[in-house]
Amino acid sequence: MYQELARTIIKNVGGGENISNFTHCATRLRFNLKNDSKADLQTLKSTKGVIGVVNSNGQLQIIIGSDVSNVYKEILNSNLVVSNDKQEDKKKGLSSIFEIIAGIFTPIMPPLTAAGMLKVVLIIASTFGWLSKESQTYYIFNFAADSIFFIFPVILGYTSAVKFKCNPYMGMLLGGAMIHPSYMALVNAKEAVTFLGLPMKLVTYASSVVPIILVVFVMSYVENFADKVSPKPIRFFLKPLITILVMIPLVFLVLGPLGSITGEGLAVLVNKINTVAPWLIPAIIGATTPLLVMIGMHWAIIPIGFNELALKGFENFIGPGMMVSNIAHGGAILAVALKTKNKDFKQLAGSSGFSALFGITEPAMYGVTLKLKKPLIPIMVAGGLAGLYCGLMGVVRYSTGMPGLASIAIFISDIKPSNVIHALIACGIAFVVGFIGMFVVGFEDIPNENKEKVKKEKKEAKPDLEIGEVMATVKSIADGEVIELSAVKDEAFASESLGKGFAIIPENGKILSPINGTVASIFATNHAIGLESEDGTEILIHIGIDTVRLNGEHFKSLVKEGDSIKIGDVLVEFEKDKVVKKGFDISTPVIITNTFDYKNIIPIKFGKVKAGEDILSLA
């Protein structure tokens, strides 16, 4: 549902290429468009799931209601939005590095997995005597599986160029030059070579990772320079010509050797760590993999594992540790499935636990672990202990593959038969410790009776009441002047599209709770807060009009999601005078978002009020 709505919205705002930036607030999507005339406002207004459309302050606002965050996520995941400039500008530091690495390596995971699993099949076939290593059939399958590593410079030349926003085929051209047979002949001849009168360091770039990424990164700037200096009538051929003339010397004289030294340096560092403390890396990776995956930092270490595999034919940097971490994850989540009394949650934990055993942890991570939080404790302990065992026993993997039971064959070796046995023992340690540890740590179970069921029961009960029978009252959230919603200068609130209620122009900067209940949600910028009363009334307080544009400046929340609150408790403080000085209307709508659960919502008082006075009667 959300995916379809997201696609419809993108199409009718003029397509992804027409979006320069987008975000969302508590109830609406907010788009900055390159060309406003391309947006089909009438179609958007009539789209199912869209409550209303407002074009204000150079921003197209599409009102969705409480489901806005779900639609926003689907737009982000759709890959239909070409640019989101302001958001891109905010990505700095480590997060941007992780994103770049992820963008470079994610597209090549399918062929890497295919090659790794083909290796698994060959290992099994040769181990059980089904296929001789001396046969031509084995020979051909084997070099086909190895080819992915050999042509790394070409493949990574393409994916790196896509990520660095330069011509991907130029990236492939440079990668191809680095593994061309004629260049390889120079390397194999082992004779001194000069280029442009300068001595050239001969390096084998086949199966390398770092050099081509460095090369394409520099090429992105060279290509941009070439674009600027090339006259428009001849830019088509002059731009790529300038790029290749500049890059080839840089590749073979500077960047390639520098990247090679960096890659070899990583290998030396890993070897030194393994020499001094062979247990360290697998233990750390085994313990911290869930955290690394949550923040995206696992992408920072995956290239090191690939580099090790390419240079040595085996690695222990990420493979063993990530495998036992996933097994530990599966064990802990299967314990949750066994222990929970919630039938729906039991099914989710059971299926996602088994998926984790086979290397796919996302359903378990986001469906169970992060929801309960406590499973992280046994998962990390179990992963660390099993990783420690891998390190002490020298467990390595010989190919790529999903880090789980499905790829256990990548640990099989003729040279080291015990390797796979120790890998299986480590998996057993991870599962048992994770499973039992979950029972020891425990967790707060999710009750079978979910919110939807409670709401449904309340909704079914209320129609039996007389219209005049008061179910609840809503108090004033501040000293100030209460006005009708229709007077609010925002179509979504004024039209009561989001629900009935009132608005108040506060005299000071303190927003108080109008009910006894809990804090259901707080928007990141603290300008909007959702509440749920003890009797099920759902309330949205939106401080000011369009104040999301302040990005949280001048707003401070004094509560957090899940907090219990009483009438009169201070929820949010804001610097009223500074907000008004910046030109914002501080009229604050108080909306009953489950309006249809009531027969009638009756205003009690308008005009000057004190905080805590009754304003609405819910019948």
Coordinates of C-alpha atoms in Angstrom, one line a residue:
M1 CA 0.0 0.0 0.0
Y2 CA 2.7 2.5 1.0
Q3 CA 4.9 1.5 -1.9
E4 CA 2.1 2.1 -4.4
L5 CA 1.2 5.5 -2.8
A6 CA 4.9 6.5 -2.8
R7 CA 5.2 5.8 -6.6
T8 CA 2.0 7.6 -7.3
I9 CA 3.2 10.7 -5.4
I10 CA 6.6 10.7 -7.1
K11 CA 4.9 10.4 -10.5
N12 CA 2.5 13.3 -9.9
V13 CA 5.1 15.7 -8.4
G14 CA 6.8 15.5 -11.8
G15 CA 8.9 12.4 -11.4
G16 CA 12.0 11.8 -9.3
E17 CA 14.1 14.0 -11.5
N18 CA 11.9 17.0 -10.6
I19 CA 12.6 16.6 -6.8
S20 CA 15.5 18.7 -5.5
N21 CA 14.8 17.9 -1.9
F22 CA 12.1 16.3 0.2
T23 CA 11.5 15.6 3.9
H24 CA 8.5 15.1 6.2
C25 CA 7.0 16.4 9.4
A26 CA 4.4 15.0 11.7
T27 CA 1.6 14.7 9.1
R28 CA 2.9 15.7 5.7
L29 CA 5.5 15.2 3.0
R30 CA 7.4 18.3 2.0
F31 CA 8.8 18.7 -1.5
N32 CA 11.1 21.3 -3.0
L33 CA 10.6 20.9 -6.8
K34 CA 12.8 22.1 -9.6
N35 CA 9.7 23.0 -11.7
D36 CA 6.4 23.5 -9.8
S37 CA 4.4 23.4 -13.0
K38 CA 5.1 19.8 -13.5
A39 CA 3.2 18.8 -10.4
D40 CA -0.4 17.5 -11.0
L41 CA -2.1 18.9 -7.9
Q42 CA -5.6 17.7 -8.8
T43 CA -4.5 14.1 -9.2
L44 CA -2.6 14.3 -6.0
K45 CA -5.6 15.6 -4.1
S46 CA -7.8 12.8 -5.4
T47 CA -5.2 10.1 -4.7
K48 CA -6.3 7.5 -2.1
G49 CA -4.1 8.0 1.0
V50 CA -3.6 11.7 0.4
I51 CA -5.6 13.9 2.8
G52 CA -4.8 17.2 1.2
V53 CA -2.2 19.2 -0.8
V54 CA -0.8 22.6 0.1
N55 CA 1.6 24.7 -1.8
S56 CA 3.2 27.1 0.7
N57 CA 6.4 29.1 1.0
G58 CA 7.9 27.5 -2.2
Q59 CA 7.2 24.0 -0.8
L60 CA 4.7 21.4 -2.0
Q61 CA 3.2 19.8 1.1
I62 CA 1.3 16.5 0.7
I63 CA -0.7 15.7 3.8
I64 CA -0.7 12.0 4.7
G65 CA -1.5 12.0 8.4
S66 CA 0.0 9.5 10.9
D67 CA 1.3 7.2 8.2
V68 CA 3.6 9.9 6.7
S69 CA 6.8 8.2 7.9
N70 CA 5.9 5.0 6.2
V71 CA 5.3 6.7 2.9
Y72 CA 8.5 8.7 3.3
K73 CA 10.5 5.5 3.8
E74 CA 9.0 4.0 0.6
I75 CA 10.0 7.1 -1.4
L76 CA 13.6 6.8 0.0
N77 CA 13.6 3.2 -1.0
S78 CA 12.1 3.6 -4.4
N79 CA 15.3 4.6 -6.2
L80 CA 13.1 6.9 -8.3
V81 CA 14.3 10.2 -6.7
V82 CA 17.3 11.4 -8.7
S83 CA 18.5 14.0 -6.2
N84 CA 17.9 15.1 -2.7
D85 CA 20.5 17.9 -2.5
K86 CA 20.0 19.2 1.0
Q87 CA 20.0 15.7 2.5
E88 CA 23.2 14.9 0.6
D89 CA 24.8 18.0 1.9
K90 CA 24.2 16.7 5.5
K91 CA 26.0 13.4 4.9
K92 CA 29.4 14.0 6.2
G93 CA 32.2 12.1 8.0
L94 CA 32.0 8.4 8.5
S95 CA 28.4 8.0 7.4
S96 CA 29.3 9.3 3.9
I97 CA 32.3 7.0 3.7
F98 CA 30.1 4.0 4.6
E99 CA 27.5 5.0 2.1
I100 CA 30.1 5.3 -0.7
I101 CA 31.6 1.9 0.1
A102 CA 28.1 0.3 0.3
G103 CA 27.2 1.9 -3.1
I104 CA 30.4 0.5 -4.7
F105 CA 30.1 -3.1 -3.3
T106 CA 26.4 -3.7 -3.1
P107 CA 25.8 -4.1 -6.9
I108 CA 28.5 -6.8 -7.1
M109 CA 27.2 -9.0 -4.3
P110 CA 25.1 -11.2 -6.7
P111 CA 28.1 -12.2 -8.9
L112 CA 30.3 -12.5 -5.8
T113 CA 27.8 -14.8 -4.2
A114 CA 27.4 -16.8 -7.4
A115 CA 31.1 -17.3 -7.7
G116 CA 31.4 -18.2 -4.0
M117 CA 28.6 -20.8 -4.2
L118 CA 30.1 -22.3 -7.3
K119 CA 33.3 -22.7 -5.4
V120 CA 31.3 -24.4 -2.6
V121 CA 29.9 -26.9 -5.2
L122 CA 33.4 -27.6 -6.5
I123 CA 34.7 -28.1 -3.0
I124 CA 31.9 -30.6 -2.1
A125 CA 32.2 -32.4 -5.5
S126 CA 35.9 -32.9 -5.2
T127 CA 35.8 -33.8 -1.5
F128 CA 33.3 -36.6 -2.0
G129 CA 35.1 -37.8 -5.2
W130 CA 32.3 -36.7 -7.6
L131 CA 34.6 -34.6 -9.7
S132 CA 38.4 -34.8 -10.0
K133 CA 40.4 -31.7 -9.6
E134 CA 42.5 -32.9 -12.5
S135 CA 39.6 -32.9 -14.9
Q136 CA 39.0 -30.2 -17.5
T137 CA 35.5 -29.7 -16.3
Y138 CA 36.7 -28.8 -12.8
Y139 CA 39.4 -26.6 -14.4
I140 CA 36.8 -24.6 -16.4
F141 CA 34.3 -24.2 -13.6
N142 CA 37.2 -23.2 -11.2
F143 CA 38.6 -20.4 -13.4
A144 CA 35.0 -19.2 -14.1
A145 CA 34.4 -18.8 -10.4
D146 CA 37.8 -17.0 -10.0
S147 CA 37.1 -14.6 -12.8
I148 CA 35.1 -12.2 -10.6
F149 CA 38.2 -11.5 -8.6
F150 CA 40.5 -11.2 -11.7
I151 CA 38.2 -8.5 -13.3
F152 CA 37.7 -6.6 -10.0
P153 CA 39.3 -3.4 -11.6
V154 CA 36.8 -3.4 -14.4
I155 CA 33.7 -4.1 -12.3
L156 CA 34.7 -1.8 -9.5
G157 CA 35.6 0.8 -12.1
Y158 CA 32.0 0.8 -13.1
T159 CA 30.4 0.8 -9.7
S160 CA 32.8 3.3 -8.3
A161 CA 32.1 5.7 -11.2
V162 CA 28.4 5.4 -10.6
K163 CA 28.9 6.3 -6.9
F164 CA 31.4 9.2 -7.6
K165 CA 29.0 10.5 -10.3
C166 CA 31.3 10.2 -13.3
N167 CA 31.2 8.2 -16.6
P168 CA 31.0 4.5 -15.6
Y169 CA 32.3 3.3 -18.9
M170 CA 35.4 5.5 -18.5
G171 CA 35.9 3.8 -15.2
M172 CA 35.7 0.4 -16.9
L173 CA 38.2 1.6 -19.5
L174 CA 40.7 2.5 -16.9
G175 CA 40.1 -0.8 -15.0
G176 CA 40.6 -2.7 -18.3
A177 CA 43.9 -0.9 -18.9
M178 CA 45.1 -2.1 -15.5
I179 CA 44.6 -5.8 -16.3
H180 CA 45.2 -5.7 -20.1
P181 CA 47.3 -8.7 -21.3
S182 CA 49.9 -6.3 -22.8
Y183 CA 50.4 -4.6 -19.4
M184 CA 50.5 -8.0 -17.7
A185 CA 53.2 -9.0 -20.2
L186 CA 55.3 -6.1 -18.9
V187 CA 54.8 -7.1 -15.3
N188 CA 55.7 -10.8 -16.1
A189 CA 58.8 -9.7 -18.0
K190 CA 60.2 -8.2 -14.8
E191 CA 62.2 -5.6 -16.7
A192 CA 62.5 -1.9 -16.0
V193 CA 59.8 0.2 -17.8
T194 CA 59.6 3.9 -18.3
F195 CA 56.6 5.9 -19.2
L196 CA 56.8 9.6 -20.3
G197 CA 60.5 9.3 -19.3
L198 CA 59.6 8.3 -15.8
P199 CA 60.3 5.0 -14.1
M200 CA 57.0 3.0 -13.7
K201 CA 56.4 0.6 -10.8
L202 CA 55.0 -2.6 -12.2
V203 CA 52.1 -3.8 -10.1
T204 CA 49.7 -6.7 -10.6
Y205 CA 46.3 -5.1 -10.4
A206 CA 44.2 -8.2 -11.2
S207 CA 42.2 -9.1 -8.1
S208 CA 43.0 -5.8 -6.5
V209 CA 40.4 -3.6 -4.7
V210 CA 41.9 -0.3 -3.5
P211 CA 43.7 0.9 -6.6
I212 CA 40.7 1.2 -9.0
I213 CA 38.6 2.9 -6.3
L214 CA 41.3 5.5 -5.8
V215 CA 41.7 5.9 -9.6
V216 CA 38.0 6.5 -10.2
F217 CA 37.7 8.9 -7.3
V218 CA 40.4 11.1 -8.9
M219 CA 38.9 10.6 -12.4
S220 CA 35.6 12.2 -11.2
Y221 CA 37.5 15.5 -10.6
V222 CA 39.5 15.2 -13.8
E223 CA 36.3 14.6 -15.8
N224 CA 34.6 17.5 -14.2
F225 CA 37.6 19.7 -15.2
A226 CA 37.5 18.4 -18.7
D227 CA 33.9 19.2 -19.0
K228 CA 34.5 22.8 -18.0
V229 CA 37.4 23.4 -20.4
S230 CA 35.9 21.7 -23.4
P231 CA 34.0 24.0 -25.8
K232 CA 30.4 22.8 -26.2
P233 CA 30.6 22.1 -30.0
I234 CA 33.4 19.5 -29.5
R235 CA 32.8 18.5 -25.9
F236 CA 31.5 15.1 -27.0
F237 CA 34.9 13.8 -27.9
L238 CA 37.3 16.3 -26.3
K239 CA 36.0 15.7 -22.7
P240 CA 36.8 11.9 -22.7
L241 CA 40.0 12.5 -24.6
I242 CA 41.3 15.0 -22.0
T243 CA 40.2 12.6 -19.2
I244 CA 42.0 9.6 -20.6
L245 CA 45.2 11.6 -21.5
V246 CA 45.4 12.9 -17.9
M247 CA 44.3 9.7 -16.2
I248 CA 46.5 7.1 -17.9
P249 CA 49.8 8.6 -16.6
L250 CA 48.2 9.1 -13.2
V251 CA 47.0 5.5 -13.1
F252 CA 50.4 3.9 -13.9
L253 CA 52.8 6.4 -12.4
V254 CA 51.0 7.5 -9.2
L255 CA 47.5 6.3 -8.3
G256 CA 47.8 2.6 -9.1
P257 CA 51.1 2.0 -7.2
L258 CA 49.7 4.2 -4.3
G259 CA 46.5 2.1 -4.2
S260 CA 48.5 -1.1 -4.3
I261 CA 50.7 0.0 -1.4
T262 CA 47.6 0.8 0.6
G263 CA 46.0 -2.6 -0.2
E264 CA 49.2 -4.4 0.7
G265 CA 49.5 -2.3 3.9
L266 CA 46.0 -3.5 5.0
A267 CA 47.1 -7.0 4.4
V268 CA 50.3 -6.5 6.4
L269 CA 48.3 -4.9 9.2
V270 CA 45.9 -7.9 9.3
N271 CA 48.8 -10.4 9.2
K272 CA 50.5 -8.6 12.1
I273 CA 47.4 -8.6 14.2
N274 CA 46.9 -12.3 13.5
T275 CA 50.5 -13.0 14.4
V276 CA 50.4 -11.2 17.7
A277 CA 46.8 -12.0 18.7
P278 CA 45.1 -14.5 16.3
W279 CA 42.0 -14.5 18.4
L280 CA 41.4 -10.8 18.3
I281 CA 39.8 -10.0 15.0
P282 CA 37.2 -12.9 14.8
A283 CA 36.3 -12.2 18.5
I284 CA 35.7 -8.5 17.9
I285 CA 33.8 -9.1 14.6
G286 CA 31.7 -11.9 16.2
A287 CA 30.7 -9.6 19.1
T288 CA 30.1 -6.4 17.3
T289 CA 28.6 -7.4 13.9
P290 CA 25.0 -6.5 15.0
L291 CA 26.2 -3.0 15.9
L292 CA 28.3 -2.6 12.8
V293 CA 25.3 -3.6 10.6
M294 CA 23.0 -1.2 12.5
I295 CA 25.2 1.8 11.8
G296 CA 26.4 0.6 8.3
M297 CA 30.0 0.3 9.4
H298 CA 30.3 -3.3 8.2
W299 CA 30.7 -1.8 4.8
A300 CA 34.0 -0.3 6.0
I301 CA 35.5 -3.7 6.7
I302 CA 34.0 -5.8 3.9
P303 CA 36.6 -4.5 1.3
I304 CA 39.4 -5.6 3.6
G305 CA 38.0 -9.1 3.6
F306 CA 37.7 -9.1 -0.2
N307 CA 41.3 -7.8 -0.4
E308 CA 42.5 -10.7 1.8
L309 CA 40.7 -13.2 -0.4
A310 CA 42.0 -11.7 -3.6
L311 CA 45.6 -11.6 -2.3
K312 CA 45.9 -14.8 -0.3
G313 CA 42.9 -17.0 -1.4
F314 CA 41.6 -17.1 2.2
E315 CA 40.7 -14.7 5.0
N316 CA 39.7 -14.6 8.7
F317 CA 38.9 -10.9 8.9
I318 CA 35.2 -10.9 8.4
G319 CA 34.0 -14.3 7.3
P320 CA 34.3 -16.4 10.5
G321 CA 33.2 -13.6 12.8
M322 CA 30.2 -12.6 10.8
M323 CA 29.1 -16.2 10.4
V324 CA 29.1 -17.0 14.1
S325 CA 27.4 -13.7 14.9
N326 CA 24.6 -14.6 12.5
I327 CA 24.3 -18.1 14.1
A328 CA 24.1 -16.5 17.5
H329 CA 21.5 -14.1 16.3
G330 CA 19.4 -17.0 15.0
G331 CA 19.8 -18.9 18.3
A332 CA 18.7 -16.0 20.4
I333 CA 15.7 -15.1 18.2
L334 CA 14.5 -18.8 18.1
A335 CA 14.6 -18.7 22.0
V336 CA 12.3 -15.6 21.7
A337 CA 10.0 -17.6 19.5
L338 CA 9.9 -20.4 22.0
K339 CA 9.3 -18.1 25.0
T340 CA 6.9 -15.5 23.7
K341 CA 3.1 -15.9 24.3
N342 CA 2.2 -13.6 21.4
K343 CA 1.2 -15.9 18.5
D344 CA 2.0 -13.4 15.8
F345 CA 5.3 -12.4 17.3
K346 CA 6.1 -16.1 17.8
Q347 CA 5.7 -16.7 14.0
L348 CA 7.8 -13.7 13.1
A349 CA 10.6 -14.7 15.5
G350 CA 10.5 -18.3 14.4
S351 CA 10.8 -17.5 10.7
S352 CA 13.4 -14.7 11.1
G353 CA 15.4 -16.8 13.5
F354 CA 15.8 -19.6 10.9
S355 CA 16.7 -16.9 8.3
A356 CA 19.5 -15.6 10.5
L357 CA 21.0 -19.1 10.8
F358 CA 21.4 -19.1 7.1
G359 CA 23.0 -15.7 7.0
I360 CA 20.0 -13.3 6.5
T361 CA 19.6 -11.3 9.7
E362 CA 17.6 -8.3 8.6
P363 CA 14.2 -9.7 9.4
A364 CA 15.4 -10.8 12.9
M365 CA 17.3 -7.5 13.5
Y366 CA 14.5 -5.1 12.6
G367 CA 11.5 -7.3 13.4
V368 CA 12.6 -8.7 16.8
T369 CA 16.0 -7.6 18.1
L370 CA 15.7 -3.9 17.9
K371 CA 12.1 -4.1 19.1
L372 CA 13.0 -6.0 22.2
K373 CA 16.6 -4.6 22.6
K374 CA 17.6 -7.2 25.2
P375 CA 18.5 -9.9 22.6
L376 CA 21.5 -7.9 21.7
I377 CA 23.2 -9.0 25.0
P378 CA 23.2 -12.8 24.3
I379 CA 23.9 -12.2 20.6
M380 CA 27.0 -10.2 21.2
V381 CA 28.3 -12.5 24.0
A382 CA 27.7 -15.6 22.0
G383 CA 29.2 -14.1 18.8
G384 CA 32.3 -12.9 20.8
L385 CA 32.9 -16.3 22.4
A386 CA 32.4 -18.2 19.1
G387 CA 34.6 -15.7 17.3
L388 CA 37.3 -16.2 20.0
Y389 CA 37.2 -19.9 19.3
C390 CA 37.5 -19.3 15.6
G391 CA 40.6 -17.1 16.2
L392 CA 42.3 -19.6 18.5
M393 CA 41.7 -22.5 16.1
G394 CA 42.7 -20.4 13.1
V395 CA 39.4 -20.8 11.2
V396 CA 39.4 -19.1 7.8
R397 CA 37.1 -19.1 4.8
Y398 CA 38.3 -19.8 1.3
S399 CA 35.6 -18.1 -0.8
T400 CA 32.7 -15.6 -0.6
G401 CA 29.2 -16.6 0.4
M402 CA 26.4 -15.8 2.8
P403 CA 27.8 -15.9 6.3
G404 CA 25.7 -18.7 7.7
L405 CA 25.0 -22.5 7.6
A406 CA 24.2 -22.4 3.9
S407 CA 27.8 -21.6 3.1
I408 CA 29.6 -23.7 5.6
A409 CA 31.4 -25.5 2.7
I410 CA 33.5 -22.4 2.0
F411 CA 35.4 -23.5 5.1
I412 CA 36.4 -26.9 3.6
S413 CA 40.0 -27.3 2.6
D414 CA 42.1 -30.3 1.5
I415 CA 45.2 -28.7 3.0
K416 CA 43.5 -28.0 6.4
P417 CA 40.7 -30.6 6.9
S418 CA 40.1 -29.6 10.5
N419 CA 39.1 -26.0 9.4
V420 CA 35.5 -26.9 8.6
I421 CA 35.2 -29.0 11.8
H422 CA 36.3 -26.0 14.0
A423 CA 33.9 -23.8 12.0
L424 CA 31.0 -26.1 12.8
I425 CA 32.0 -26.2 16.5
A426 CA 32.1 -22.4 16.6
C427 CA 28.6 -22.4 15.1
G428 CA 27.5 -24.7 17.8
I429 CA 29.0 -22.5 20.5
A430 CA 27.3 -19.4 19.0
F431 CA 23.9 -21.1 18.8
V432 CA 23.9 -22.7 22.2
V433 CA 25.2 -19.6 24.1
G434 CA 22.8 -17.3 22.1
F435 CA 19.8 -19.6 22.7
I436 CA 20.4 -20.2 26.5
G437 CA 21.6 -16.6 27.0
M438 CA 18.3 -15.3 25.8
F439 CA 16.4 -17.4 28.4
V440 CA 18.8 -16.0 31.1
V441 CA 18.5 -12.4 30.0
G442 CA 14.8 -12.6 29.3
F443 CA 12.7 -9.9 27.7
E444 CA 9.4 -8.0 28.1
D445 CA 6.9 -9.9 26.1
I446 CA 4.6 -8.2 23.6
P447 CA 1.0 -8.8 24.6
N448 CA -1.4 -10.5 22.2
E449 CA -3.9 -7.7 22.5
N450 CA -2.4 -5.1 20.2
K451 CA -3.4 -1.4 19.9
E452 CA -5.5 -2.0 16.8
K453 CA -7.7 -4.6 18.7
V454 CA -8.1 -2.3 21.6
K455 CA -9.1 0.6 19.4
K456 CA -11.6 -1.6 17.5
E457 CA -13.2 -2.7 20.7
K458 CA -13.5 0.9 21.9
K459 CA -14.9 1.9 18.6
E460 CA -17.5 -0.8 18.7
A461 CA -18.5 0.1 22.3
K462 CA -18.9 3.9 21.8
P463 CA -21.9 3.9 19.3
D464 CA -24.1 2.5 22.1
L465 CA -23.6 5.7 24.1
E466 CA -25.9 8.6 23.9
I467 CA -24.6 11.7 22.1
G468 CA -24.9 13.7 25.3
E469 CA -22.9 11.3 27.4
V470 CA -19.4 12.7 27.9
M471 CA -16.6 10.1 27.4
A472 CA -13.7 12.5 28.0
T473 CA -12.6 16.1 28.1
V474 CA -9.5 17.8 26.6
K475 CA -7.9 20.6 28.6
S476 CA -6.2 23.8 27.4
I477 CA -2.4 23.2 26.7
A478 CA -1.4 26.8 27.7
D479 CA -2.6 30.2 28.7
G480 CA -3.8 32.0 25.6
E481 CA -6.6 32.5 23.1
V482 CA -8.5 29.5 21.8
I483 CA -9.7 29.8 18.2
E484 CA -11.7 27.5 15.9
L485 CA -9.6 25.3 13.6
S486 CA -11.2 27.0 10.6
A487 CA -9.3 30.1 11.5
V488 CA -5.9 28.4 11.3
K489 CA -3.9 29.5 8.2
D490 CA -3.2 25.9 7.1
E491 CA -5.7 24.1 4.9
A492 CA -5.0 20.6 6.4
F493 CA -5.9 21.8 9.9
A494 CA -8.6 24.3 8.9
S495 CA -10.5 21.8 6.8
E496 CA -10.4 19.2 9.7
S497 CA -8.9 16.7 7.3
L498 CA -6.6 15.4 10.1
G499 CA -9.4 15.4 12.7
K500 CA -11.5 17.8 14.8
G501 CA -10.1 19.9 17.6
F502 CA -9.2 23.5 18.4
A503 CA -6.2 25.8 18.1
I504 CA -4.7 28.0 20.7
I505 CA -2.4 31.1 20.4
P506 CA -0.2 30.6 23.4
E507 CA 0.9 33.5 25.6
N508 CA 4.1 31.8 26.7
G509 CA 6.5 29.1 25.5
K510 CA 5.3 26.2 27.6
I511 CA 3.0 23.5 26.2
L512 CA 1.3 21.4 28.8
S513 CA -0.4 18.0 28.7
P514 CA -4.2 18.3 28.1
I515 CA -4.8 14.7 29.3
N516 CA -3.6 11.8 31.5
G517 CA -1.9 9.2 29.4
T518 CA 1.3 8.5 27.6
V519 CA 3.5 10.2 25.0
A520 CA 2.9 8.2 21.7
S521 CA 5.4 10.0 19.5
I522 CA 7.6 13.1 19.3
F523 CA 8.7 14.5 16.0
A524 CA 12.5 14.9 15.6
T525 CA 12.4 18.7 15.5
N526 CA 10.2 18.8 18.7
H527 CA 7.6 21.0 17.1
A528 CA 4.9 18.3 17.2
I529 CA 4.0 15.6 19.7
G530 CA 1.5 12.8 19.7
L531 CA -0.4 11.7 22.9
E532 CA -2.7 8.9 23.9
S533 CA -5.0 9.3 26.9
E534 CA -5.9 6.6 29.4
D535 CA -9.3 6.2 27.7
G536 CA -7.9 5.9 24.2
T537 CA -8.1 9.5 22.9
E538 CA -5.3 10.2 20.4
I539 CA -4.1 13.8 20.2
L540 CA -1.7 15.6 18.0
I541 CA -0.3 18.9 19.2
H542 CA 1.4 20.9 16.4
I543 CA 3.2 24.0 17.7
G544 CA 2.9 26.7 15.2
I545 CA 2.3 26.7 11.4
D546 CA 5.1 25.4 9.2
T547 CA 7.5 25.5 12.1
V548 CA 9.2 22.3 10.9
R549 CA 11.3 24.6 8.7
L550 CA 13.1 25.7 11.9
N551 CA 14.6 22.2 12.1
G552 CA 14.2 22.1 15.9
E553 CA 15.7 25.5 16.6
H554 CA 14.1 27.2 19.6
F555 CA 12.2 23.9 20.5
K556 CA 13.0 21.6 23.5
S557 CA 11.1 18.5 24.4
L558 CA 10.9 17.7 28.2
V559 CA 9.5 14.2 27.6
K560 CA 10.3 11.2 25.5
E561 CA 8.2 8.5 23.7
G562 CA 6.6 6.1 26.1
D563 CA 6.6 8.5 29.1
S564 CA 3.5 8.6 31.3
I565 CA 2.1 12.1 31.6
K566 CA -0.5 13.9 33.8
I567 CA -2.6 16.9 33.0
G568 CA -0.5 20.0 33.4
D569 CA 2.9 18.3 32.8
V570 CA 5.2 20.4 30.6
L571 CA 5.7 18.6 27.3
V572 CA 7.6 21.1 25.2
E573 CA 9.2 24.5 25.8
F574 CA 9.8 26.8 22.9
E575 CA 11.2 30.3 22.5
K576 CA 8.0 32.0 21.5
D577 CA 9.4 35.5 20.9
K578 CA 12.2 34.2 18.6
V579 CA 9.8 32.0 16.7
V580 CA 7.5 35.0 16.1
K581 CA 10.4 37.2 15.2
K582 CA 11.3 34.8 12.4
G583 CA 7.9 35.3 10.9
F584 CA 6.1 32.1 12.0
D585 CA 2.5 31.9 13.1
I586 CA 2.4 30.3 16.5
S587 CA -1.3 29.2 16.3
T588 CA -1.1 25.7 17.7
P589 CA -3.7 23.1 16.5
V590 CA -4.7 20.4 19.0
I591 CA -6.2 17.6 16.9
I592 CA -8.2 14.5 17.9
T593 CA -6.7 12.2 15.3
N594 CA -9.1 9.4 16.1
T595 CA -12.1 11.7 15.6
F596 CA -14.2 8.9 14.0
D597 CA -14.1 6.9 17.3
Y598 CA -16.5 9.5 18.8
K599 CA -20.1 10.4 18.0
N600 CA -19.5 14.0 18.7
I601 CA -16.7 16.4 19.6
I602 CA -18.1 19.5 21.2
P603 CA -16.2 22.8 21.8
I604 CA -16.7 24.1 25.4
K605 CA -15.0 27.4 25.3
F606 CA -13.3 29.9 22.9
G607 CA -11.4 33.1 23.6
K608 CA -9.1 33.8 26.5
V609 CA -8.4 30.7 28.6
K610 CA -6.0 29.5 31.3
A611 CA -4.0 26.3 31.1
G612 CA -6.0 23.3 32.3
E613 CA -9.4 24.7 31.5
D614 CA -11.8 22.3 29.7
I615 CA -11.9 23.1 26.0
L616 CA -13.4 20.0 24.2
S617 CA -16.0 17.5 25.3
L618 CA -15.8 14.0 23.6
A619 CA -19.1 12.2 23.4

